[in-house]
Amino acid sequence: MYLYDQYDQAMVDARVAEFRDQAQRRLEGKLTEDQFKPLRLMNGLYLQLHAYMLRVAIPYGTLNSRQMHALADIAEKYDRGYGHFTTRQNIQYNWIKLEDAGDILADLAEVEMHAIQTSGNCIRNISSDHFAGAAADELVDPRPYAELLRQWSSFHPEFSYLPRKFKIAVIASDTDRAAMRLHDIGIQIVKNDAGELGAAFYVGGGMGRTPMIAPCIKEFVPLDRLVTYAEACLRVYNRHGRRDNKYKARIKILVHEMGAEEYTRQVDAEFDHMLSQGIEPPFAELERIRTFFEDPLFEEGASAEIDRSDPDFALWVDRNTHAHKADGYVSAVISLKPVGGIPGDATSEQMRLMADLAKDYSFDELRVMHTQNIVLPHVRVADLHALWTALEEAGLGSSNLDTIEDIIACPGLDYCSLANARSIPVAQKISERFAANGKTEALGKLKLKISGCINACGHHHAGHIGILGVDKKGVENYQLLLGGSEAEDVSLAKITGPGFDEAGIVDAVETAADVYLREREDGERFLDTYRRIGMAPFKEALYG
Amino acid sequence: MDNLSSENDTLIRYRDDEPVDHAAVTVDSFLDQSSASAVRVEPGDDARELLPHLERLSLVEVNFPAFGDGRGYSSAQILREAGYQGELRAVGDVLVDQVAYMRRCGFDAFDPDAPLNEADLETALSRWPEVYQGAADKRTPIWSKRHA
Ligand code: SF4
C-alpha cells in the first residue's frame, strides 16, 4: 500500500499545526463559530447533537494493521471505546472534544493518516473498490489512480470553496462495487481498442434529495491527462455550479440543468486550454505510485481445498469470501453487522483483533467497504478456518454479507442533527426479525439501506429495499422504497406509497420480502423479481 | 473618489509598483469604456471577458461577498493563466484562513472588510512547506520535486 515520503508527511504535519492554530483561535474567541465552521469541517470535525464528531479519512478504504491499531487507540483514548465505519470507507468518532481534536490529528499523522477534507465543500476522500488489487475480475488495481487524485485534490487552492461537497470514486472492473455512477465524478479505468489504459469519466451522479445517475461524459481520457481532465471538470463546476440554493448546488444539478452535452463541451474547452498549463504530473509519478500497489508475494500453488465439514464455517465461506486473482487465495469479509448490532460499529478490541488478523493472514492489509464491513483482501484459503475461528470467538463471524442482515444505515437521529428519524434501531429490528424468522438464507442477495433523512447518507435510493426516515407532524415515519441498485446495473429506488411507523416499517419489509419469495423465478434476486413484476404486486401486499 | 488613499490601512500588497489611483469599475462598464484601468470582478462575472483587454488593466479586484463563495479563485487562475501581470486584489470577506490559497491562485493584494492580524497572516502564508498542485503562483509541485 501507499507509504508517505517526506513530502506527504510534511503536508500532513503542516495541517496538524494549522488546525491546532485554528482551534486555538476559536477557543480564544478570535474566530466566530461561523468563521471556524468551514475550517473545522475541512478537518472532518462536525458539531453533532451531543458532541463533536471527527471523521478520519481512509483513502480508498485501504489501511494497514498499524493504522488500525492507531484507530483503536484513538477510540479508547478520546472517545468511548468504539468507532463507526462509514459509507465513504472512512471512520468516525462520535464523542470528541474540541480541545482534543489537535492531539488526535497529531496521533493520526504519526501513522500517515489525517482527517483532511473529510467534510466541507471540497473534494472529499476518494473511494474505490474494496477488493482492489485482489479481485479476480479487475482490469488493474484502481488505487494508484485514486492516490494520484488524492494528492492532486489535497489542499487544492482553487477547489476548496466549491458550491458543495464533491465525491470521487475510482474503479477498474466492470463489476461496480463502489457505487461509481452515484458519485459527483465516477472514474472507471478501461482499456481501449489499442490496448492502452485510460479513464472513462462519469459526471453528475449522486444521492441526496435529488438522486441522479451520472452520464458518461468521456469514454477515454488517456492516463497522462487524468489530472488535467479532472481539473477541467472541477473548474466548470466551481464557476457555474449553483450557489443560490444549497440543495441545488451539487454538480448533478449543474449537469442536469446545463445538459450533459453542454457541460462536456465546456469541460473539453477548459481541458484544451489547461493542457498548456503544465498541471499534469509526469507519467513517472504514476509509475512511482504504482510500485506501492504491487502484488504481495503470493504463495505459488497454494491449495484451494476447503474442508466444509463444519456447516457454519462452510456458510461463512460461501457468504463472506470473494474470488481472488491468485490461486489459493480469497478476500474475506468481516461483517460488522451482527444481528441486532449497530451497522459499521467496531470496538477498540475488535479493531485490534482485525488488525492482528490482517497481519497474520492478509499481508498486513485491511479494507473498509462502503457497506460498512471490513475486508482482509489476501487470505490463503488454507488459513480461512483459523481466521474464521478467531472471528467467531470475538463475535465477528456473522455470515451475512450481501444478505438482508447486511444493512447500510446512517447514524440517524441517534447522533445526527439533520435527522428526521432514527436509522439504527430500525436496522437492528430488521436484522433481528430476519434472523429469527429464518428467511435470510431464502432471500439470498438483498441490499437494504436506511437513511434518517433525505440527505441519503444511508444510500436508500440505491437499496434493493430502501428506507427513508421522514418527519410526519413531529413523529418519526418511514417510507419504503424498492428497486434501487448502486452496482453496474444501477437504478434508483421508487417509493411504494404512504410511510409506516417504526414497527410498521419492519413488517412492511417482511411483507415485501414475502412477495419476492412467492413470485420469484429460478435464480432471481429480489431486485430481478421486482424489475420483472414491477411495483404493483408489492403495493397490493402492502396497502391492498 | 479615490477609495484607495494612503490611509487605507486594510490594504496589503505583495507588489512593488504603485497602486492604481482610481476606483475599480464593474466588468460591464469596463467593457463599455476604454479609459478605466481597474475593474472589479463579482462572483457571477466571467473573467474571460476581460482577456482581450488585459494590456490596459493595472488592477483587477475580485470580490468575495462571502468567503465561502469560491468562484473568485477560478477567476484569478483564469486571469493569471492568460498572462495577466497586473495587480490581482481579493476584496470583501477575505479571512486569514483563505489567503494562502488565494496567493496560490495568483492574488498579490488583499483588501479585506476586516483587517487581518499581521502575525496570523504571517503564519498562514508560511504554513505550507510544499504544494501538491501546479497553480498560478508557479510554486514547484511535490510531483515535480520527486522527479527532478
Ligand atoms: S441521511 Fe440524514 S440523518 Fe442520516 S446521517 Fe445523513 S444527514 Fe444525518
XYZ file of C-alpha atoms and ligand atoms in Angstrom:
700
model
C 0.000 0.000 0.000
C 0.987 3.632 -0.399
C 3.578 4.954 2.037
C 4.272 8.617 2.653
C 7.552 10.141 1.649
C 8.919 13.238 3.387
C 6.684 15.482 1.276
C 3.431 13.750 2.156
C 4.431 13.704 5.797
C 5.338 17.394 5.770
C 1.912 18.267 4.369
C 0.036 16.281 6.985
C 2.198 17.711 9.751
C 1.577 21.230 8.480
C -2.120 20.537 8.549
C -1.977 19.440 12.164
C -0.172 22.662 13.066
C -2.660 24.719 11.099
C -5.619 23.109 12.769
C -4.138 23.468 16.249
C -3.726 27.142 15.499
C -7.292 27.497 14.204
C -8.786 25.620 17.146
C -6.749 27.815 19.468
C -8.041 30.968 17.826
C -11.576 29.607 18.153
C -11.105 28.797 21.828
C -9.691 32.306 22.331
C -12.696 33.805 20.612
C -10.665 35.244 17.720
C -12.768 33.224 15.313
C -16.543 33.178 15.408
C -18.270 29.813 15.094
C -19.350 30.911 11.601
C -15.747 31.518 10.594
C -14.466 28.423 12.344
C -17.089 26.107 10.910
C -15.704 25.737 7.369
C -12.201 25.327 8.810
C -13.096 22.575 11.224
C -15.207 20.974 8.530
C -12.191 20.725 6.250
C -10.636 18.731 9.044
C -13.590 16.443 9.463
C -14.912 17.961 12.645
C -18.690 18.231 12.824
C -20.866 19.502 15.603
C -23.497 16.820 16.168
C -26.465 16.554 18.505
C -24.457 15.723 21.608
C -20.779 16.318 20.862
C -18.241 16.916 18.117
C -17.821 14.115 15.613
C -14.456 13.564 13.943
C -14.294 11.805 10.610
C -10.948 10.311 9.715
C -10.028 9.695 6.085
C -9.123 6.209 4.988
C -8.071 6.869 1.395
C -9.806 4.376 -0.909
C -10.543 2.337 2.210
C -7.067 0.836 2.477
C -5.150 0.619 5.742
C -2.500 -1.492 7.450
C -2.531 -3.082 10.884
C -0.532 -0.272 12.456
C -3.095 2.243 11.293
C -5.979 0.096 12.503
C -4.292 -0.131 15.891
C -3.984 3.657 15.974
C -7.691 3.976 15.205
C -8.426 1.607 18.088
C -6.213 3.640 20.415
C -7.933 6.875 19.452
C -11.334 5.337 20.145
C -10.156 4.382 23.590
C -8.219 7.499 24.438
C -10.553 10.193 23.145
C -13.911 8.529 22.596
C -15.984 5.808 24.206
C -14.024 2.813 23.032
C -15.595 2.391 19.631
C -15.707 3.896 16.169
C -18.115 3.832 13.273
C -17.050 2.826 9.759
C -18.900 4.885 7.182
C -20.295 4.528 3.691
C -17.335 6.556 2.400
C -14.889 3.973 3.656
C -13.924 6.301 6.494
C -14.218 6.010 10.241
C -15.910 8.493 12.506
C -15.826 9.063 16.230
C -18.963 10.424 17.770
C -17.889 11.755 21.137
C -14.958 14.078 20.574
C -13.955 17.217 22.489
C -12.748 20.230 20.521
C -9.786 20.561 22.879
C -8.625 17.050 21.911
C -9.012 17.389 18.166
C -5.490 18.695 17.553
C -3.952 15.839 19.538
C -5.993 13.280 17.653
C -4.825 14.694 14.342
C -1.246 14.523 15.608
C -1.725 10.871 16.625
C -3.110 10.168 13.167
C -0.233 11.925 11.434
C 2.156 9.558 13.167
C 0.652 6.666 11.250
C 0.290 8.565 7.969
C -3.369 9.352 8.460
C -5.437 12.504 8.664
C -8.905 13.985 8.566
C -8.192 16.313 5.670
C -11.203 17.171 3.544
C -13.459 14.570 5.090
C -16.152 17.224 5.166
C -16.748 20.716 3.878
C -17.410 21.939 0.350
C -14.258 20.489 -1.098
C -13.079 17.305 -2.778
C -13.649 14.559 -0.257
C -11.833 11.333 0.448
C -11.651 9.341 -2.769
C -13.287 5.961 -2.634
C -12.612 2.819 -4.603
C -13.372 -0.857 -4.991
C -12.824 -2.595 -1.649
C -11.487 -5.646 -3.496
C -8.985 -3.537 -5.462
C -5.734 -5.318 -6.115
C -7.329 -8.625 -5.196
C -10.485 -9.179 -7.254
C -10.334 -11.822 -9.943
C -12.441 -9.648 -12.247
C -10.462 -6.399 -12.223
C -8.563 -4.953 -15.159
C -5.894 -3.330 -12.981
C -5.663 -2.084 -9.417
C -7.604 1.221 -9.417
C -5.903 2.593 -6.308
C -2.828 4.187 -7.910
C -5.199 6.468 -9.843
C -7.145 7.199 -6.682
C -3.879 8.063 -4.926
C -2.786 10.327 -7.776
C -6.108 12.137 -7.468
C -5.874 12.196 -3.676
C -2.671 14.173 -3.898
C -3.997 16.458 -6.606
C -7.157 17.197 -4.625
C -5.440 17.723 -1.263
C -5.312 21.425 -0.373
C -6.327 22.324 -3.890
C -6.224 26.107 -3.854
C -8.882 26.659 -6.494
C -11.340 23.992 -5.344
C -11.540 24.349 -1.591
C -14.671 26.516 -1.600
C -16.823 24.658 -4.091
C -20.581 25.145 -4.259
C -20.948 21.891 -2.348
C -19.077 18.761 -1.303
C -17.526 16.707 -4.061
C -17.083 12.951 -4.116
C -14.990 10.909 -6.492
C -14.848 7.127 -6.875
C -12.380 5.164 -8.981
C -12.922 1.574 -10.102
C -11.259 -0.699 -12.644
C -13.690 -3.530 -13.096
C -16.981 -3.904 -14.953
C -18.486 -5.012 -11.679
C -19.109 -1.831 -9.756
C -18.560 -2.295 -6.043
C -18.109 1.397 -5.294
C -21.421 2.915 -6.465
C -19.318 4.727 -9.015
C -22.192 6.232 -11.006
C -23.730 7.722 -7.893
C -20.718 9.980 -7.369
C -20.016 13.546 -8.448
C -17.299 12.019 -10.583
C -17.077 8.299 -11.179
C -13.985 7.067 -12.961
C -13.611 3.644 -14.471
C -10.164 2.617 -15.650
C -10.663 0.916 -19.004
C -8.663 -0.374 -21.934
C -9.195 0.984 -25.446
C -9.008 -0.957 -28.697
C -5.306 -0.268 -28.928
C -4.822 -1.955 -25.570
C -3.953 1.276 -23.735
C -5.285 2.119 -20.325
C -7.407 5.193 -19.859
C -10.207 6.569 -17.766
C -13.909 6.784 -18.507
C -15.444 9.798 -16.744
C -18.988 9.696 -15.405
C -20.004 13.080 -14.040
C -23.030 14.313 -12.136
C -24.299 11.356 -10.184
C -25.354 11.500 -6.596
C -27.876 10.589 -3.993
C -29.301 13.168 -1.618
C -32.720 14.634 -2.201
C -32.419 14.583 -5.981
C -30.730 11.284 -6.819
C -29.174 11.055 -10.260
C -27.168 8.524 -12.192
C -24.036 10.027 -13.708
C -23.865 10.059 -17.505
C -20.612 9.085 -19.172
C -19.156 12.346 -20.471
C -15.860 10.945 -21.750
C -15.226 7.371 -22.681
C -11.473 7.551 -22.730
C -9.129 10.022 -21.120
C -5.500 8.927 -21.527
C -3.814 8.242 -18.202
C -1.314 11.040 -18.700
C -4.215 13.516 -18.880
C -6.180 12.282 -15.878
C -5.439 15.151 -13.529
C -5.916 17.762 -16.229
C -9.311 16.371 -17.174
C -10.415 16.223 -13.546
C -9.247 19.809 -13.097
C -11.328 20.880 -16.099
C -14.408 19.101 -14.716
C -13.973 20.848 -11.399
C -13.345 24.304 -12.822
C -16.535 24.289 -14.850
C -18.383 23.197 -11.722
C -16.693 25.757 -9.459
C -17.569 28.558 -11.833
C -21.076 27.554 -12.814
C -22.451 25.309 -10.091
C -25.393 26.893 -8.310
C -24.676 28.744 -5.113
C -28.093 30.245 -4.541
C -29.598 27.117 -3.016
C -27.600 24.531 -1.155
C -29.980 21.799 -2.231
C -29.247 22.579 -5.865
C -25.530 23.080 -5.501
C -24.206 19.606 -6.264
C -22.708 19.040 -9.680
C -25.532 16.682 -10.613
C -27.879 19.683 -10.760
C -25.451 21.640 -12.940
C -25.020 18.745 -15.351
C -28.751 18.189 -15.368
C -29.706 21.843 -15.894
C -26.942 22.603 -18.366
C -27.312 19.263 -20.100
C -24.569 16.661 -20.193
C -23.613 17.685 -23.720
C -23.109 21.349 -22.941
C -21.281 20.523 -19.724
C -18.980 18.197 -21.646
C -18.383 20.855 -24.292
C -17.318 23.345 -21.642
C -15.127 20.782 -19.908
C -13.459 19.904 -23.197
C -12.788 23.563 -23.937
C -11.318 24.069 -20.478
C -9.299 20.878 -20.871
C -7.823 22.058 -24.190
C -6.814 25.290 -22.535
C -5.358 23.559 -19.491
C -3.191 21.203 -21.497
C -0.815 24.117 -21.950
C -0.729 24.874 -18.214
C 1.548 22.036 -17.211
C -0.563 20.807 -14.315
C -0.287 17.098 -15.126
C 2.246 15.167 -13.046
C 4.745 13.293 -15.226
C 3.971 9.684 -16.011
C 6.882 8.736 -13.777
C 4.849 9.903 -10.812
C 2.051 7.496 -11.637
C 4.637 4.782 -12.009
C 6.147 5.676 -8.660
C 2.731 5.400 -7.034
C 2.046 2.113 -8.792
C 5.084 0.488 -7.219
C 3.344 0.776 -3.839
C 0.455 -1.302 -5.088
C 2.346 -4.213 -6.499
C 1.097 -7.654 -5.569
C 2.350 -9.088 -2.318
C 4.297 -12.332 -2.654
C 1.501 -14.811 -3.073
C 2.473 -18.401 -2.440
C 2.728 -20.362 -5.682
C 0.369 -23.301 -5.868
C -1.438 -22.528 -2.623
C -4.192 -25.043 -2.044
C -7.766 -24.074 -2.855
C -9.133 -27.031 -0.935
C -11.709 -26.267 1.755
C -12.846 -28.647 4.455
C -16.569 -27.979 4.531
C -17.422 -30.457 7.262
C -18.395 -27.677 9.664
C -21.605 -26.215 8.185
C -21.245 -22.883 9.995
C -17.793 -22.419 8.557
C -18.956 -23.525 5.111
C -21.751 -20.951 5.213
C -19.323 -18.201 6.198
C -17.012 -19.169 3.338
C -19.886 -19.137 0.871
C -21.243 -15.826 2.033
C -18.244 -13.830 3.169
C -15.435 -14.579 0.736
C -14.771 -13.187 -2.712
C -12.874 -14.631 -5.674
C -9.211 -13.610 -5.751
C -6.930 -13.202 -8.727
C -4.285 -15.506 -7.178
C -4.968 -19.231 -6.981
C -5.482 -20.495 -3.467
C -6.429 -17.052 -2.129
C -9.685 -15.249 -1.416
C -10.733 -11.897 0.001
C -12.503 -12.459 3.302
C -15.118 -10.081 4.630
C -15.506 -9.422 8.332
C -19.112 -8.491 8.875
C -19.740 -5.530 11.152
C -23.424 -6.390 11.079
C -24.051 -8.757 13.959
C -27.740 -9.448 14.413
C -29.188 -6.627 16.483
C -25.941 -4.639 16.328
C -25.189 -1.145 15.059
C -24.133 -1.381 11.398
C -20.494 -0.383 10.964
C -19.589 -0.027 14.636
C -16.464 -1.685 15.969
C -14.954 -1.554 19.435
C -11.274 -0.899 20.053
C -10.879 -4.564 20.948
C -12.407 -5.640 17.669
C -10.287 -3.206 15.691
C -7.158 -4.578 17.310
C -8.174 -8.134 16.595
C -8.893 -7.310 12.961
C -5.529 -5.580 12.723
C -3.721 -8.584 14.149
C -5.578 -10.978 11.872
C -4.644 -8.822 8.901
C -1.046 -9.074 9.943
C -1.208 -12.841 10.360
C -3.337 -13.710 7.364
C -3.584 -10.856 4.870
C -0.177 -9.331 4.198
C -0.867 -6.653 6.791
C -3.678 -5.102 4.814
C -7.309 -4.254 5.564
C -10.033 -2.503 3.621
C -13.118 -0.669 4.681
C -16.115 -1.399 2.481
C -18.660 1.293 1.684
C -21.161 -1.221 3.006
C -19.536 -0.719 6.404
C -17.738 -4.039 6.675
C -14.018 -4.826 6.770
C -12.119 -6.857 4.197
C -8.964 -8.870 4.588
C -8.052 -8.751 0.910
C -5.497 -11.522 0.520
C -6.214 -14.592 2.631
C -4.874 -18.058 1.829
C -7.759 -20.481 1.525
C -5.779 -22.778 3.812
C -5.941 -20.121 6.557
C -9.662 -19.487 6.331
C -10.653 -21.842 9.086
C -8.216 -20.391 11.570
C -9.327 -16.896 10.607
C -12.995 -17.722 10.950
C -12.436 -19.389 14.316
C -10.740 -16.269 15.666
C -13.521 -14.064 14.309
C -16.234 -16.290 15.760
C -14.653 -16.088 19.195
C -14.710 -12.294 19.014
C -18.293 -12.080 17.793
C -17.163 -11.017 14.331
C -18.068 -14.175 12.472
C -21.503 -13.228 11.141
C -22.139 -14.965 7.826
C -24.395 -12.363 6.341
C -22.564 -10.458 3.642
C -24.955 -9.131 0.968
C -27.971 -10.542 2.789
C -30.871 -8.632 4.269
C -28.954 -8.511 7.548
C -26.044 -6.706 5.888
C -27.806 -3.372 6.239
C -26.317 0.017 5.486
C -27.630 2.561 7.951
C -26.652 6.168 8.503
C -26.211 7.413 12.095
C -29.686 8.937 12.020
C -31.396 10.672 14.925
C -29.234 8.919 17.493
C -26.362 11.210 16.501
C -27.098 13.398 13.525
C -28.521 16.875 13.930
C -30.124 16.792 10.494
C -32.047 13.580 11.050
C -35.803 13.183 10.894
C -35.833 9.701 12.286
C -33.633 7.057 13.826
C -31.959 4.603 11.473
C -30.010 2.372 13.824
C -32.919 0.893 15.810
C -34.738 0.116 12.565
C -31.682 -1.705 11.242
C -31.386 -3.594 14.500
C -35.035 -4.655 14.472
C -34.904 -5.783 10.858
C -31.811 -7.899 11.340
C -33.356 -9.420 14.473
C -36.613 -10.138 12.675
C -34.977 -11.928 9.757
C -32.505 -13.802 11.910
C -35.451 -15.037 13.973
C -37.773 -15.976 11.129
C -35.008 -17.741 9.267
C -35.756 -16.065 5.930
C -32.311 -14.545 5.460
C -30.971 -17.593 3.651
C -34.000 -17.932 1.375
C -33.854 -14.254 0.434
C -30.260 -14.529 -0.748
C -28.670 -11.353 -2.083
C -30.744 -8.442 -0.887
C -29.382 -4.982 -0.240
C -31.245 -2.986 2.338
C -30.239 0.608 3.026
C -31.588 3.090 5.555
C -31.249 6.876 5.725
C -32.530 9.005 8.574
C -33.335 11.911 6.277
C -33.435 12.966 2.652
C -29.668 13.589 2.584
C -29.375 9.879 1.903
C -26.122 9.098 3.702
C -27.540 5.588 4.075
C -27.928 5.313 0.266
C -31.618 4.387 0.485
C -32.141 5.279 -3.191
C -29.685 2.558 -4.122
C -31.119 -0.232 -1.992
C -32.947 -3.182 -3.467
C -35.044 -2.187 -0.490
C -34.583 1.342 0.816
C -35.933 3.007 3.905
C -36.128 6.761 4.338
C -36.889 8.413 7.650
C -39.218 11.385 7.349
C -40.798 13.662 9.855
C -44.550 13.461 9.897
C -46.003 16.094 12.203
C -43.264 15.563 14.722
C -43.492 11.775 14.610
C -40.827 9.546 13.089
C -42.144 7.956 9.955
C -40.522 5.707 7.381
C -41.018 5.479 3.659
C -40.324 2.215 1.887
C -38.550 2.195 -1.482
C -37.932 -0.670 -3.861
C -35.769 -1.389 -6.850
C -32.570 0.582 -6.381
C -29.079 -0.564 -7.209
C -25.691 1.070 -6.903
C -23.914 -1.613 -8.877
C -23.214 -1.860 -12.613
C -26.982 -2.369 -13.085
C -27.505 0.986 -11.369
C -31.061 2.219 -10.818
C -32.907 4.456 -8.375
C -35.445 3.011 -5.991
C -39.078 4.113 -6.052
C -41.312 4.894 -3.101
C -44.033 2.309 -2.536
C -46.612 4.690 -1.063
C -47.556 6.096 2.335
C -44.981 5.649 5.107
C -45.029 3.491 8.201
C -44.201 3.884 11.862
C -41.217 2.095 13.335
C -42.950 -1.220 13.968
C -44.837 -0.910 10.683
C -41.721 -0.484 8.579
C -40.237 -3.723 9.894
C -43.467 -5.536 8.972
C -43.511 -3.804 5.597
C -40.007 -5.035 4.791
C -41.081 -8.562 5.624
C -44.210 -8.194 3.506
C -42.108 -7.063 0.528
C -39.699 -9.922 1.120
C -42.617 -12.369 1.146
C -43.892 -11.059 -2.177
C -40.476 -11.816 -3.633
C -40.366 -15.313 -2.129
C -43.792 -16.024 -3.632
C -43.159 -14.523 -7.077
C -39.532 -15.259 -7.796
C -38.396 -17.416 -10.659
C -35.277 -19.513 -10.801
C -32.115 -17.693 -9.876
C -33.749 -14.303 -9.470
C -32.585 -11.929 -6.791
C -35.135 -9.679 -5.089
C -34.113 -6.902 -7.468
C -34.606 -9.067 -10.562
C -38.079 -10.109 -9.477
C -39.014 -6.503 -8.733
C -37.802 -5.448 -12.151
C -39.819 -8.193 -13.832
C -43.105 -7.868 -11.950
C -42.999 -4.165 -11.122
C -44.335 -2.276 -8.141
C -47.997 -3.345 -8.296
C -47.839 -6.722 -6.509
C -45.787 -5.146 -3.733
C -48.253 -2.285 -3.348
C -51.098 -4.701 -3.282
C -49.499 -6.689 -0.463
C -48.509 -3.580 1.479
C -51.600 -1.450 1.174
C -54.200 -3.649 -0.578
C -13.480 59.455 -5.498
C -10.233 57.903 -4.573
C -11.075 54.876 -2.444
C -7.501 53.717 -2.245
C -5.915 56.617 -0.472
C -2.859 56.032 1.629
C -4.938 55.908 4.793
C -6.448 52.625 3.590
C -4.967 50.542 6.375
C -6.576 47.241 5.430
C -4.788 47.022 2.091
C -1.964 44.522 1.930
C 0.110 44.331 -1.232
C 2.807 41.946 -2.344
C 3.938 44.162 -5.199
C 6.477 46.922 -5.618
C 4.631 49.151 -8.063
C 2.359 51.996 -7.029
C -1.309 51.122 -6.532
C -3.742 52.373 -9.165
C -5.140 55.689 -8.030
C -8.693 55.403 -9.230
C -11.642 53.247 -8.306
C -12.382 49.979 -9.991
C -15.417 49.834 -12.254
C -17.760 46.948 -12.891
C -16.978 44.474 -15.643
C -19.865 45.830 -17.712
C -18.729 49.435 -17.513
C -15.145 48.392 -18.107
C -16.119 46.688 -21.326
C -18.096 49.810 -22.336
C -15.490 52.451 -21.559
C -11.940 52.265 -22.723
C -10.366 54.608 -20.152
C -10.598 52.518 -16.994
C -7.582 50.526 -15.917
C -9.128 48.999 -12.806
C -12.040 46.608 -12.777
C -13.950 44.726 -10.120
C -14.989 41.154 -10.849
C -18.017 39.877 -8.988
C -18.516 36.135 -8.369
C -21.021 35.799 -11.222
C -18.852 37.663 -13.756
C -16.995 35.800 -16.459
C -13.339 36.712 -16.028
C -12.677 35.541 -19.583
C -14.495 38.627 -20.910
C -11.517 40.627 -19.713
C -8.939 38.592 -21.581
C -8.924 40.689 -24.783
C -8.176 43.784 -22.679
C -5.508 42.618 -20.273
C -2.848 45.021 -21.542
C -4.817 48.077 -20.429
C -5.592 46.688 -16.985
C -3.459 47.508 -13.951
C -5.794 46.348 -11.227
C -8.358 43.596 -11.054
C -10.299 43.400 -7.848
C -12.024 40.113 -7.264
C -14.845 40.472 -4.814
C -15.674 37.834 -2.238
C -19.033 38.914 -0.799
C -18.908 35.758 1.335
C -15.724 33.786 1.920
C -17.497 30.511 1.164
C -18.177 31.539 -2.435
C -15.091 30.213 -4.199
C -15.727 31.428 -7.746
C -13.159 34.161 -7.309
C -10.371 31.593 -7.090
C -11.171 30.415 -10.608
C -11.420 33.997 -11.864
C -7.939 34.659 -10.526
C -6.489 31.483 -12.014
C -8.028 32.260 -15.401
C -6.525 35.763 -15.463
C -3.078 34.577 -14.490
C -3.194 31.647 -16.891
C -3.902 34.175 -19.647
C -0.778 36.078 -18.696
C -2.245 38.948 -16.694
C 0.637 40.624 -14.828
C -1.134 43.493 -13.098
C -2.367 43.635 -9.555
C -4.893 40.998 -8.569
C -6.602 42.016 -5.400
C -9.000 39.963 -3.281
C -11.557 42.211 -1.620
C -14.515 41.631 0.650
C -14.931 38.778 3.098
C -11.303 37.735 2.933
C -10.109 35.917 6.039
C -6.646 34.893 7.084
C -7.512 31.231 6.544
C -8.083 31.802 2.850
C -5.111 33.954 1.960
C -2.672 31.091 1.396
C -4.947 29.535 -1.220
C -5.568 32.966 -2.697
C -1.860 33.579 -3.079
C -1.585 30.239 -4.842
C -4.305 31.285 -7.300
C -2.388 34.420 -8.180
C -3.705 37.117 -5.849
C -0.983 39.547 -4.876
C -3.023 42.020 -2.863
C -5.754 41.848 -0.264
C -8.206 44.430 0.886
C -10.378 42.619 3.396
C -13.508 44.028 5.032
C -11.985 43.324 8.431
C -8.275 43.931 8.974
C -6.059 40.851 9.071
C -3.900 40.239 12.082
C -0.343 40.553 10.852
C 1.092 37.701 12.905
C -1.748 35.377 11.875
C -1.212 36.384 8.277
C 2.478 35.667 8.510
C 1.784 32.221 9.992
C -0.827 31.415 7.386
C 1.377 32.379 4.464
C 4.330 30.380 5.663
C 2.229 27.376 6.623
C 2.653 25.086 3.653
C 6.166 23.776 3.146
C 5.163 22.143 -0.132
C 2.305 22.089 -2.614
C 0.681 19.188 -4.401
C -0.521 21.011 -7.495
C 0.658 23.438 -10.061
C -1.166 26.781 -9.822
C -0.794 30.436 -10.731
C 1.885 31.067 -8.098
C 4.207 28.754 -10.050
C 5.439 27.023 -6.920
C 7.106 23.725 -7.748
C 4.675 20.906 -7.014
C 5.743 17.901 -4.992
C 5.482 15.655 -8.045
C 7.989 17.786 -9.826
C 10.474 17.685 -6.942
C 10.104 13.923 -6.781
C 11.175 13.570 -10.375
C 13.629 16.424 -10.614
S -29.014 10.697 5.978
Fe -29.648 12.443 7.192
S -29.894 11.577 9.229
Fe -28.621 10.167 8.119
S -26.547 10.807 8.573
Fe -27.135 11.760 6.656
S -27.852 13.761 7.256
Fe -27.854 12.501 9.107
